[in-house]
Amino acid sequence: NCPAARYLTRGVDRLILAYTLESGVSKPFRIRRSVASDHTDWTGVGSGFTDVSEFPYHVRGIKKLLDTICVYTEKSIWVGTRTGASAAPITFTPRVTDVGLYVAASLKGRNEFHLFVGNDDVYEFTGSQTRGLALPVRDTLLTNLSPASTARMWAEILIDTQEYAAFSSTGAATVPD
């Protein structure tokens, strides 16, 4: 009985879904959680959902950060923390309200930070604040991105050098160039 979803992660002893499709209706603001320690039970005690609709931006990604769940929208970042209550086990609060995830597949991270291509820079998010990283090349990078091709852009943290590498489409290109 698990609904279809664009994004998922595991955290707080649950499977967490974002941007779900329920009964044929798209729920772009929805964060849904399973029962604790049972990723197949979506209706029992502790399961449920939260709509992050305080800011009217669609969810673009979700990822675990330390003991929290970070939800990235088009122009905000929400952080979910464990409450200890079985009926409402996670509470989501907006942590950053002026930075969003522009390229969904660019969201990568380690245990203590996330990196992503935002709407106006490449950012590091630590769970409490963002820091722009691409100032020397930011204008060139963002001016040349092809907005129609963001679904085909992606990033990775290279294993050998620990560098963040983003692959993007520019101009009229439909694949990363």
CSV table of N, CA and C in Angstrom, one decimal:
chain,number,residue,atom,x,y,z
A,1,ASN,N,0.8,-1.2,0.0
A,1,ASN,CA,0.0,0.0,0.0
A,1,ASN,C,0.9,1.3,0.0
A,2,CYS,N,2.1,1.1,-0.4
A,2,CYS,CA,3.0,2.3,-0.5
A,2,CYS,C,2.7,3.1,-1.7
A,3,PRO,N,2.5,4.4,-1.6
A,3,PRO,CA,2.2,5.3,-2.7
A,3,PRO,C,3.5,5.5,-3.6
A,4,ALA,N,3.3,5.8,-4.9
A,4,ALA,CA,4.4,6.1,-5.7
A,4,ALA,C,4.9,7.5,-5.3
A,5,ALA,N,6.2,7.7,-5.5
A,5,ALA,CA,6.9,8.9,-5.1
A,5,ALA,C,8.1,9.2,-5.9
A,6,ARG,N,8.4,10.5,-6.1
A,6,ARG,CA,9.5,10.9,-6.9
A,6,ARG,C,10.8,10.7,-6.0
A,7,TYR,N,10.8,11.0,-4.7
A,7,TYR,CA,12.0,11.0,-3.9
A,7,TYR,C,11.7,10.1,-2.7
A,8,LEU,N,12.8,9.5,-2.2
A,8,LEU,CA,12.7,8.7,-1.0
A,8,LEU,C,14.1,8.7,-0.3
A,9,THR,N,14.0,8.5,1.0
A,9,THR,CA,15.2,8.3,1.8
A,9,THR,C,14.8,7.5,3.0
A,10,ARG,N,15.7,7.0,3.8
A,10,ARG,CA,15.5,6.2,5.0
A,10,ARG,C,16.0,7.0,6.2
A,11,GLY,N,15.2,7.1,7.2
A,11,GLY,CA,15.7,7.8,8.4
A,11,GLY,C,14.6,7.8,9.5
A,12,VAL,N,15.0,8.0,10.7
A,12,VAL,CA,14.1,8.0,11.9
A,12,VAL,C,13.4,6.6,11.9
A,13,ASP,N,14.2,5.6,11.6
A,13,ASP,CA,13.7,4.2,11.6
A,13,ASP,C,12.5,4.0,10.6
A,14,ARG,N,12.4,4.8,9.6
A,14,ARG,CA,11.3,4.7,8.7
A,14,ARG,C,11.7,5.0,7.2
A,15,LEU,N,10.9,4.6,6.3
A,15,LEU,CA,11.1,5.0,4.9
A,15,LEU,C,10.3,6.3,4.7
A,16,ILE,N,10.9,7.3,4.2
A,16,ILE,CA,10.3,8.6,4.0
A,16,ILE,C,10.2,8.9,2.5
A,17,LEU,N,9.0,9.2,2.1
A,17,LEU,CA,8.7,9.5,0.7
A,17,LEU,C,8.4,11.0,0.5
A,18,ALA,N,8.7,11.6,-0.6
A,18,ALA,CA,8.3,13.0,-0.9
A,18,ALA,C,7.8,13.1,-2.3
A,19,TYR,N,6.9,14.0,-2.5
A,19,TYR,CA,6.2,14.3,-3.8
A,19,TYR,C,5.5,13.0,-4.3
A,20,THR,N,4.5,12.7,-3.6
A,20,THR,CA,3.8,11.4,-3.8
A,20,THR,C,2.7,11.5,-4.8
A,21,LEU,N,2.3,10.4,-5.3
A,21,LEU,CA,1.1,10.2,-6.2
A,21,LEU,C,0.2,9.3,-5.5
A,22,GLU,N,-1.0,9.9,-5.0
A,22,GLU,CA,-1.9,9.2,-4.2
A,22,GLU,C,-3.3,9.2,-4.9
A,23,SER,N,-3.9,8.0,-5.2
A,23,SER,CA,-5.2,7.9,-5.8
A,23,SER,C,-5.2,8.7,-7.1
A,24,GLY,N,-4.1,8.6,-7.8
A,24,GLY,CA,-4.0,9.3,-9.1
A,24,GLY,C,-3.8,10.8,-9.0
A,25,VAL,N,-3.6,11.4,-7.8
A,25,VAL,CA,-3.5,12.8,-7.6
A,25,VAL,C,-2.0,13.1,-7.2
A,26,SER,N,-1.3,14.0,-7.9
A,26,SER,CA,0.0,14.4,-7.5
A,26,SER,C,0.0,15.2,-6.2
A,27,LYS,N,0.9,14.9,-5.3
A,27,LYS,CA,1.0,15.7,-4.0
A,27,LYS,C,2.4,16.3,-3.9
A,28,PRO,N,2.6,17.4,-4.6
A,28,PRO,CA,4.0,17.9,-4.7
A,28,PRO,C,4.6,18.5,-3.4
A,29,PHE,N,3.7,18.7,-2.4
A,29,PHE,CA,4.2,19.2,-1.1
A,29,PHE,C,4.3,18.2,0.0
A,30,ARG,N,3.9,16.9,-0.3
A,30,ARG,CA,3.7,15.9,0.7
A,30,ARG,C,5.0,15.1,1.0
A,31,ILE,N,5.2,14.9,2.3
A,31,ILE,CA,6.2,14.0,2.9
A,31,ILE,C,5.4,12.9,3.6
A,32,ARG,N,5.6,11.7,3.2
A,32,ARG,CA,4.9,10.6,3.8
A,32,ARG,C,5.9,9.6,4.5
A,33,ARG,N,5.4,9.1,5.6
A,33,ARG,CA,6.3,8.2,6.4
A,33,ARG,C,5.6,6.8,6.7
A,34,SER,N,6.4,5.8,6.7
A,34,SER,CA,5.9,4.5,7.0
A,34,SER,C,5.9,4.3,8.6
A,35,VAL,N,5.4,3.2,9.0
A,35,VAL,CA,5.4,2.8,10.4
A,35,VAL,C,6.9,2.5,10.8
A,36,ALA,N,7.3,2.8,12.0
A,36,ALA,CA,8.6,2.6,12.5
A,36,ALA,C,9.0,1.1,12.3
A,37,SER,N,10.2,0.9,11.7
A,37,SER,CA,10.8,-0.4,11.5
A,37,SER,C,10.0,-1.4,10.6
A,38,ASP,N,9.0,-0.8,9.8
A,38,ASP,CA,8.2,-1.6,8.9
A,38,ASP,C,8.0,-0.8,7.7
A,39,HIS,N,8.8,-1.0,6.7
A,39,HIS,CA,8.7,-0.2,5.5
A,39,HIS,C,7.6,-0.6,4.6
A,40,THR,N,6.8,-1.6,5.0
A,40,THR,CA,5.7,-2.1,4.1
A,40,THR,C,4.4,-1.6,4.7
A,41,ASP,N,4.4,-1.0,5.9
A,41,ASP,CA,3.1,-0.6,6.6
A,41,ASP,C,3.0,0.9,6.5
A,42,TRP,N,2.0,1.3,5.7
A,42,TRP,CA,1.8,2.8,5.4
A,42,TRP,C,0.5,3.3,6.0
A,43,THR,N,-0.2,2.4,6.9
A,43,THR,CA,-1.5,2.8,7.5
A,43,THR,C,-1.5,2.6,9.0
A,44,GLY,N,-0.5,2.0,9.6
A,44,GLY,CA,-0.5,1.7,11.0
A,44,GLY,C,-0.1,3.0,11.8
A,45,VAL,N,-0.1,2.8,13.2
A,45,VAL,CA,0.3,3.8,14.1
A,45,VAL,C,1.7,4.3,13.8
A,46,GLY,N,1.8,5.6,13.7
A,46,GLY,CA,3.1,6.2,13.4
A,46,GLY,C,3.3,6.6,11.9
A,47,SER,N,2.5,5.9,11.0
A,47,SER,CA,2.5,6.3,9.6
A,47,SER,C,1.8,7.6,9.4
A,48,GLY,N,1.9,8.2,8.3
A,48,GLY,CA,1.2,9.4,8.1
A,48,GLY,C,1.9,10.3,7.1
A,49,PHE,N,1.5,11.6,7.1
A,49,PHE,CA,2.2,12.5,6.2
A,49,PHE,C,2.2,13.9,6.7
A,50,THR,N,3.0,14.8,6.2
A,50,THR,CA,3.1,16.2,6.4
A,50,THR,C,3.1,16.9,5.1
A,51,ASP,N,2.3,17.9,4.9
A,51,ASP,CA,2.4,18.7,3.7
A,51,ASP,C,3.2,20.0,4.1
A,52,VAL,N,4.3,20.2,3.4
A,52,VAL,CA,5.2,21.3,3.6
A,52,VAL,C,4.7,22.4,2.6
A,53,SER,N,3.5,23.0,2.9
A,53,SER,CA,2.9,23.9,2.0
A,53,SER,C,2.9,25.3,2.5
A,54,GLU,N,3.6,25.6,3.6
A,54,GLU,CA,3.7,26.9,4.2
A,54,GLU,C,4.3,27.9,3.2
A,55,PHE,N,5.3,27.4,2.4
A,55,PHE,CA,5.8,28.1,1.3
A,55,PHE,C,5.4,27.3,0.1
A,56,PRO,N,4.8,28.0,-0.9
A,56,PRO,CA,4.1,27.2,-2.0
A,56,PRO,C,5.1,26.7,-3.1
A,57,TYR,N,6.1,25.9,-2.6
A,57,TYR,CA,7.1,25.4,-3.5
A,57,TYR,C,7.1,23.9,-3.5
A,58,HIS,N,7.3,23.3,-4.7
A,58,HIS,CA,7.2,21.8,-4.8
A,58,HIS,C,8.5,21.2,-4.2
A,59,VAL,N,8.4,20.0,-3.7
A,59,VAL,CA,9.5,19.3,-3.2
A,59,VAL,C,10.4,18.9,-4.4
A,60,ARG,N,11.7,19.1,-4.2
A,60,ARG,CA,12.7,18.8,-5.3
A,60,ARG,C,13.7,17.7,-4.9
A,61,GLY,N,13.7,17.4,-3.5
A,61,GLY,CA,14.6,16.3,-3.1
A,61,GLY,C,14.5,16.1,-1.6
A,62,ILE,N,15.0,15.0,-1.1
A,62,ILE,CA,14.9,14.6,0.3
A,62,ILE,C,16.2,13.8,0.6
A,63,LYS,N,16.8,14.1,1.7
A,63,LYS,CA,18.0,13.3,2.1
A,63,LYS,C,18.3,13.4,3.6
A,64,LYS,N,18.8,12.3,4.1
A,64,LYS,CA,19.1,12.2,5.5
A,64,LYS,C,20.4,13.0,5.8
A,65,LEU,N,20.4,13.7,6.9
A,65,LEU,CA,21.6,14.5,7.4
A,65,LEU,C,21.8,14.3,8.9
A,66,LEU,N,22.8,13.5,9.3
A,66,LEU,CA,23.0,13.1,10.7
A,66,LEU,C,21.7,12.4,11.2
A,67,ASP,N,21.0,13.0,12.2
A,67,ASP,CA,19.8,12.3,12.7
A,67,ASP,C,18.6,13.1,12.3
A,68,THR,N,18.7,13.9,11.2
A,68,THR,CA,17.5,14.6,10.7
A,68,THR,C,17.2,14.2,9.2
A,69,ILE,N,16.1,14.7,8.7
A,69,ILE,CA,15.7,14.5,7.3
A,69,ILE,C,15.5,15.9,6.7
A,70,CYS,N,16.3,16.1,5.7
A,70,CYS,CA,16.2,17.4,5.0
A,70,CYS,C,15.3,17.3,3.8
A,71,VAL,N,14.4,18.2,3.6
A,71,VAL,CA,13.5,18.3,2.5
A,71,VAL,C,13.8,19.6,1.8
A,72,TYR,N,14.2,19.4,0.5
A,72,TYR,CA,14.5,20.5,-0.4
A,72,TYR,C,13.4,20.9,-1.3
A,73,THR,N,12.9,22.1,-1.3
A,73,THR,CA,11.9,22.6,-2.2
A,73,THR,C,12.6,23.5,-3.2
A,74,GLU,N,11.8,24.1,-4.1
A,74,GLU,CA,12.3,25.0,-5.1
A,74,GLU,C,13.0,26.2,-4.5
A,75,LYS,N,12.5,26.7,-3.3
A,75,LYS,CA,13.1,27.9,-2.7
A,75,LYS,C,13.1,27.8,-1.2
A,76,SER,N,13.2,26.6,-0.6
A,76,SER,CA,13.3,26.5,0.8
A,76,SER,C,13.9,25.2,1.2
A,77,ILE,N,14.4,25.1,2.4
A,77,ILE,CA,14.9,23.8,3.0
A,77,ILE,C,14.2,23.6,4.3
A,78,TRP,N,13.5,22.4,4.5
A,78,TRP,CA,12.9,22.0,5.7
A,78,TRP,C,13.7,21.0,6.4
A,79,VAL,N,13.7,20.9,7.7
A,79,VAL,CA,14.4,19.9,8.4
A,79,VAL,C,13.5,19.2,9.3
A,80,GLY,N,13.5,17.9,9.2
A,80,GLY,CA,12.6,17.0,10.0
A,80,GLY,C,13.4,16.4,11.2
A,81,THR,N,12.9,16.5,12.4
A,81,THR,CA,13.5,15.9,13.5
A,81,THR,C,12.6,15.0,14.3
A,82,ARG,N,13.1,14.0,15.0
A,82,ARG,CA,12.4,13.1,15.7
A,82,ARG,C,11.7,13.7,16.9
A,83,THR,N,10.4,13.4,17.2
A,83,THR,CA,9.7,14.0,18.3
A,83,THR,C,9.6,13.1,19.5
A,84,GLY,N,9.6,11.8,19.3
A,84,GLY,CA,9.5,10.8,20.4
A,84,GLY,C,8.0,10.4,20.5
A,85,ALA,N,7.1,11.1,19.9
A,85,ALA,CA,5.7,10.7,19.9
A,85,ALA,C,5.4,9.7,18.8
A,86,SER,N,4.7,8.6,19.2
A,86,SER,CA,4.5,7.6,18.2
A,86,SER,C,3.5,8.0,17.1
A,87,ALA,N,2.5,8.8,17.4
A,87,ALA,CA,1.5,9.2,16.4
A,87,ALA,C,2.0,10.3,15.5
A,88,ALA,N,2.9,11.1,15.9
A,88,ALA,CA,3.5,12.2,15.1
A,88,ALA,C,5.0,12.1,15.3
A,89,PRO,N,5.8,11.2,14.8
A,89,PRO,CA,7.2,10.9,15.1
A,89,PRO,C,8.2,11.9,14.5
A,90,ILE,N,7.8,12.7,13.6
A,90,ILE,CA,8.7,13.7,12.9
A,90,ILE,C,8.0,15.0,12.8
A,91,THR,N,8.7,16.1,13.2
A,91,THR,CA,8.2,17.4,12.9
A,91,THR,C,9.1,18.1,11.9
A,92,PHE,N,8.5,18.7,10.9
A,92,PHE,CA,9.3,19.4,9.9
A,92,PHE,C,9.1,20.9,10.1
A,93,THR,N,10.3,21.6,10.1
A,93,THR,CA,10.3,23.1,10.3
A,93,THR,C,11.1,23.7,9.1
A,94,PRO,N,10.7,24.9,8.6
A,94,PRO,CA,11.5,25.5,7.6
A,94,PRO,C,12.8,26.1,8.2
A,95,ARG,N,14.0,25.7,7.7
A,95,ARG,CA,15.3,26.1,8.2
A,95,ARG,C,15.8,27.2,7.4
A,96,VAL,N,15.7,27.1,6.0
A,96,VAL,CA,16.2,28.1,5.1
A,96,VAL,C,15.1,28.5,4.2
A,97,THR,N,14.7,29.8,4.1
A,97,THR,CA,13.6,30.2,3.3
A,97,THR,C,13.9,31.0,2.0
A,98,ASP,N,15.2,31.1,1.7
A,98,ASP,CA,15.5,31.9,0.5
A,98,ASP,C,16.4,31.1,-0.5
A,99,VAL,N,16.7,29.9,-0.2
A,99,VAL,CA,17.5,29.1,-1.1
A,99,VAL,C,16.8,27.8,-1.4
A,100,GLY,N,16.8,27.3,-2.6
A,100,GLY,CA,16.2,26.1,-3.0
A,100,GLY,C,17.0,25.2,-3.8
A,101,LEU,N,16.5,24.0,-4.1
A,101,LEU,CA,17.2,23.0,-4.9
A,101,LEU,C,16.8,23.2,-6.4
A,102,TYR,N,17.7,23.6,-7.2
A,102,TYR,CA,17.4,23.9,-8.7
A,102,TYR,C,17.5,22.6,-9.5
A,103,VAL,N,18.5,21.8,-9.3
A,103,VAL,CA,18.8,20.6,-10.0
A,103,VAL,C,18.6,19.4,-9.0
A,104,ALA,N,17.5,18.7,-9.1
A,104,ALA,CA,17.2,17.6,-8.1
A,104,ALA,C,18.4,16.6,-8.0
A,105,ALA,N,18.9,16.1,-9.1
A,105,ALA,CA,20.0,15.1,-9.0
A,105,ALA,C,21.3,15.6,-8.6
A,106,SER,N,21.4,16.9,-8.3
A,106,SER,CA,22.7,17.5,-7.9
A,106,SER,C,22.8,17.4,-6.3
A,107,LEU,N,21.8,16.9,-5.6
A,107,LEU,CA,21.8,16.8,-4.2
A,107,LEU,C,22.7,15.6,-3.8
A,108,LYS,N,23.8,15.9,-3.2
A,108,LYS,CA,24.7,14.8,-2.7
A,108,LYS,C,25.2,15.2,-1.3
A,109,GLY,N,25.7,14.3,-0.6
A,109,GLY,CA,26.2,14.6,0.7
A,109,GLY,C,27.0,13.6,1.4
A,110,ARG,N,27.5,14.0,2.5
A,110,ARG,CA,28.2,13.2,3.5
A,110,ARG,C,27.4,13.2,4.8
A,111,ASN,N,27.8,12.6,5.8
A,111,ASN,CA,27.1,12.5,7.0
A,111,ASN,C,26.8,13.9,7.6
A,112,GLU,N,27.7,14.9,7.5
A,112,GLU,CA,27.6,16.1,8.1
A,112,GLU,C,27.2,17.3,7.2
A,113,PHE,N,27.1,17.1,5.9
A,113,PHE,CA,26.7,18.2,5.0
A,113,PHE,C,26.1,17.7,3.7
A,114,HIS,N,25.4,18.6,3.0
A,114,HIS,CA,24.9,18.3,1.7
A,114,HIS,C,25.4,19.3,0.8
A,115,LEU,N,25.6,19.0,-0.5
A,115,LEU,CA,26.0,19.9,-1.5
A,115,LEU,C,24.9,19.8,-2.6
A,116,PHE,N,24.6,21.0,-3.3
A,116,PHE,CA,23.6,21.0,-4.3
A,116,PHE,C,23.7,22.2,-5.2
A,117,VAL,N,23.2,22.1,-6.4
A,117,VAL,CA,23.0,23.3,-7.3
A,117,VAL,C,21.7,24.0,-6.9
A,118,GLY,N,21.8,25.2,-6.3
A,118,GLY,CA,20.7,25.9,-5.9
A,118,GLY,C,20.2,26.8,-7.0
A,119,ASN,N,19.2,27.7,-6.7
A,119,ASN,CA,18.6,28.6,-7.6
A,119,ASN,C,19.5,29.8,-8.0
A,120,ASP,N,20.6,30.0,-7.2
A,120,ASP,CA,21.5,31.1,-7.5
A,120,ASP,C,22.9,30.9,-7.1
A,121,ASP,N,23.3,29.6,-6.8
A,121,ASP,CA,24.7,29.3,-6.4
A,121,ASP,C,24.8,27.8,-6.3
A,122,VAL,N,26.0,27.3,-6.0
A,122,VAL,CA,26.2,25.9,-5.6
A,122,VAL,C,26.4,26.0,-4.1
A,123,TYR,N,25.6,25.3,-3.3
A,123,TYR,CA,25.5,25.4,-1.9
A,123,TYR,C,26.0,24.2,-1.1
A,124,GLU,N,26.4,24.5,0.1
A,124,GLU,CA,26.7,23.5,1.2
A,124,GLU,C,25.6,23.8,2.2
A,125,PHE,N,24.9,22.7,2.7
A,125,PHE,CA,23.9,22.9,3.8
A,125,PHE,C,24.4,22.0,4.9
A,126,THR,N,24.5,22.6,6.1
A,126,THR,CA,25.0,21.8,7.3
A,126,THR,C,23.8,21.4,8.3
A,127,GLY,N,22.6,21.7,7.9
A,127,GLY,CA,21.5,21.4,8.8
A,127,GLY,C,20.9,22.6,9.4
A,128,SER,N,21.7,23.7,9.5
A,128,SER,CA,21.3,24.9,10.1
A,128,SER,C,21.4,26.1,9.2
A,129,GLN,N,22.4,26.0,8.2
A,129,GLN,CA,22.6,27.2,7.4
A,129,GLN,C,23.2,26.7,6.0
A,130,THR,N,23.1,27.6,5.0
A,130,THR,CA,23.7,27.3,3.7
A,130,THR,C,24.9,28.3,3.5
A,131,ARG,N,25.8,27.8,2.7
A,131,ARG,CA,26.9,28.6,2.4
A,131,ARG,C,27.2,28.4,0.9
A,132,GLY,N,27.2,29.6,0.1
A,132,GLY,CA,27.5,29.6,-1.3
A,132,GLY,C,28.9,29.2,-1.5
A,133,LEU,N,29.2,28.4,-2.5
A,133,LEU,CA,30.6,27.9,-2.8
A,133,LEU,C,31.1,28.3,-4.1
A,134,ALA,N,30.3,28.7,-5.0
A,134,ALA,CA,30.8,28.9,-6.4
A,134,ALA,C,30.9,30.4,-6.9
A,135,LEU,N,31.1,31.3,-5.9
A,135,LEU,CA,31.2,32.7,-6.3
A,135,LEU,C,32.0,33.0,-7.5
A,136,PRO,N,33.3,32.5,-7.6
A,136,PRO,CA,34.1,32.8,-8.8
A,136,PRO,C,33.5,32.4,-10.1
A,137,VAL,N,32.7,31.4,-10.2
A,137,VAL,CA,32.1,30.9,-11.4
A,137,VAL,C,30.6,30.9,-11.5
A,138,ARG,N,30.0,31.4,-10.4
A,138,ARG,CA,28.5,31.3,-10.3
A,138,ARG,C,27.8,31.9,-11.4
A,139,ASP,N,28.1,33.1,-11.8
A,139,ASP,CA,27.4,33.8,-12.9
A,139,ASP,C,27.5,33.0,-14.2
A,140,THR,N,28.7,32.6,-14.5
A,140,THR,CA,28.9,31.8,-15.8
A,140,THR,C,28.1,30.5,-15.7
A,141,LEU,N,28.2,29.8,-14.6
A,141,LEU,CA,27.5,28.6,-14.5
A,141,LEU,C,26.0,28.7,-14.6
A,142,LEU,N,25.4,29.6,-13.9
A,142,LEU,CA,23.9,29.7,-13.9
A,142,LEU,C,23.4,30.4,-15.1
A,143,THR,N,24.1,31.3,-15.8
A,143,THR,CA,23.7,31.9,-17.0
A,143,THR,C,23.6,30.9,-18.1
A,144,ASN,N,24.5,29.9,-18.1
A,144,ASN,CA,24.6,29.0,-19.2
A,144,ASN,C,23.7,27.7,-19.0
A,145,LEU,N,23.1,27.5,-17.9
A,145,LEU,CA,22.3,26.4,-17.7
A,145,LEU,C,21.1,26.4,-18.6
A,146,SER,N,20.7,25.2,-19.0
A,146,SER,CA,19.5,25.1,-19.8
A,146,SER,C,18.3,24.7,-18.9
A,147,PRO,N,17.4,25.6,-18.6
A,147,PRO,CA,16.3,25.3,-17.6
A,147,PRO,C,15.5,24.1,-18.1
A,148,ALA,N,15.4,23.9,-19.4
A,148,ALA,CA,14.5,22.8,-19.9
A,148,ALA,C,15.2,21.4,-19.7
A,149,SER,N,16.5,21.4,-19.3
A,149,SER,CA,17.2,20.2,-19.2
A,149,SER,C,17.6,19.8,-17.8
A,150,THR,N,17.1,20.5,-16.8
A,150,THR,CA,17.5,20.2,-15.4
A,150,THR,C,17.3,18.8,-15.0
A,151,ALA,N,16.3,18.1,-15.6
A,151,ALA,CA,16.0,16.7,-15.2
A,151,ALA,C,17.2,15.8,-15.7
A,152,ARG,N,18.0,16.2,-16.6
A,152,ARG,CA,19.1,15.4,-17.1
A,152,ARG,C,20.4,15.9,-16.6
A,153,MET,N,20.4,16.8,-15.6
A,153,MET,CA,21.7,17.2,-15.0
A,153,MET,C,21.9,16.5,-13.7
A,154,TRP,N,23.1,16.3,-13.3
A,154,TRP,CA,23.4,15.5,-12.1
A,154,TRP,C,24.7,15.9,-11.5
A,155,ALA,N,25.0,15.3,-10.3
A,155,ALA,CA,26.3,15.6,-9.7
A,155,ALA,C,26.8,14.4,-8.9
A,156,GLU,N,28.0,14.4,-8.5
A,156,GLU,CA,28.6,13.3,-7.7
A,156,GLU,C,29.7,13.8,-6.9
A,157,ILE,N,30.0,13.2,-5.8
A,157,ILE,CA,31.2,13.5,-5.0
A,157,ILE,C,32.2,12.4,-5.4
A,158,LEU,N,33.3,12.8,-6.0
A,158,LEU,CA,34.3,11.9,-6.5
A,158,LEU,C,35.0,11.2,-5.3
A,159,ILE,N,35.0,9.9,-5.4
A,159,ILE,CA,35.6,9.0,-4.3
A,159,ILE,C,37.1,9.3,-4.0
A,160,ASP,N,37.9,9.4,-5.1
A,160,ASP,CA,39.3,9.5,-4.9
A,160,ASP,C,39.7,10.9,-4.4
A,161,THR,N,39.1,12.0,-4.9
A,161,THR,CA,39.5,13.4,-4.5
A,161,THR,C,38.5,14.1,-3.6
A,162,GLN,N,37.3,13.5,-3.4
A,162,GLN,CA,36.3,14.1,-2.5
A,162,GLN,C,35.8,15.4,-3.1
A,163,GLU,N,36.0,15.6,-4.4
A,163,GLU,CA,35.5,16.8,-5.0
A,163,GLU,C,34.0,16.7,-5.5
A,164,TYR,N,33.3,17.7,-5.5
A,164,TYR,CA,31.9,17.8,-5.9
A,164,TYR,C,32.0,18.1,-7.4
A,165,ALA,N,31.5,17.2,-8.3
A,165,ALA,CA,31.4,17.5,-9.7
A,165,ALA,C,30.0,17.5,-10.2
A,166,ALA,N,29.6,18.6,-10.8
A,166,ALA,CA,28.3,18.8,-11.3
A,166,ALA,C,28.3,18.7,-12.8
A,167,PHE,N,27.4,18.0,-13.4
A,167,PHE,CA,27.3,17.8,-14.9
A,167,PHE,C,26.1,18.5,-15.4
A,168,SER,N,26.2,19.5,-16.2
A,168,SER,CA,25.0,20.3,-16.6
A,168,SER,C,24.9,20.4,-18.1
A,169,SER,N,23.7,20.7,-18.6
A,169,SER,CA,23.4,21.1,-20.0
A,169,SER,C,23.5,22.6,-20.1
A,170,THR,N,24.1,23.0,-21.2
A,170,THR,CA,24.1,24.5,-21.4
A,170,THR,C,23.4,24.8,-22.7
A,171,GLY,N,23.0,26.0,-22.8
A,171,GLY,CA,22.3,26.5,-24.1
A,171,GLY,C,21.2,25.6,-24.5
A,172,ALA,N,21.2,25.2,-25.8
A,172,ALA,CA,20.2,24.3,-26.3
A,172,ALA,C,20.5,22.8,-26.1
A,173,ALA,N,21.6,22.5,-25.5
A,173,ALA,CA,21.9,21.1,-25.3
A,173,ALA,C,20.9,20.3,-24.5
A,174,THR,N,20.6,19.1,-24.8
A,174,THR,CA,19.6,18.3,-24.0
A,174,THR,C,20.3,17.3,-23.2
A,175,VAL,N,21.6,17.1,-23.2
A,175,VAL,CA,22.3,16.2,-22.4
A,175,VAL,C,23.5,17.0,-21.8
A,176,PRO,N,24.1,16.6,-20.7
A,176,PRO,CA,25.2,17.3,-20.1
A,176,PRO,C,26.3,17.4,-21.1
A,177,ASP,N,26.9,18.6,-21.2
A,177,ASP,CA,28.0,18.8,-22.1
A,177,ASP,C,29.1,19.5,-21.4
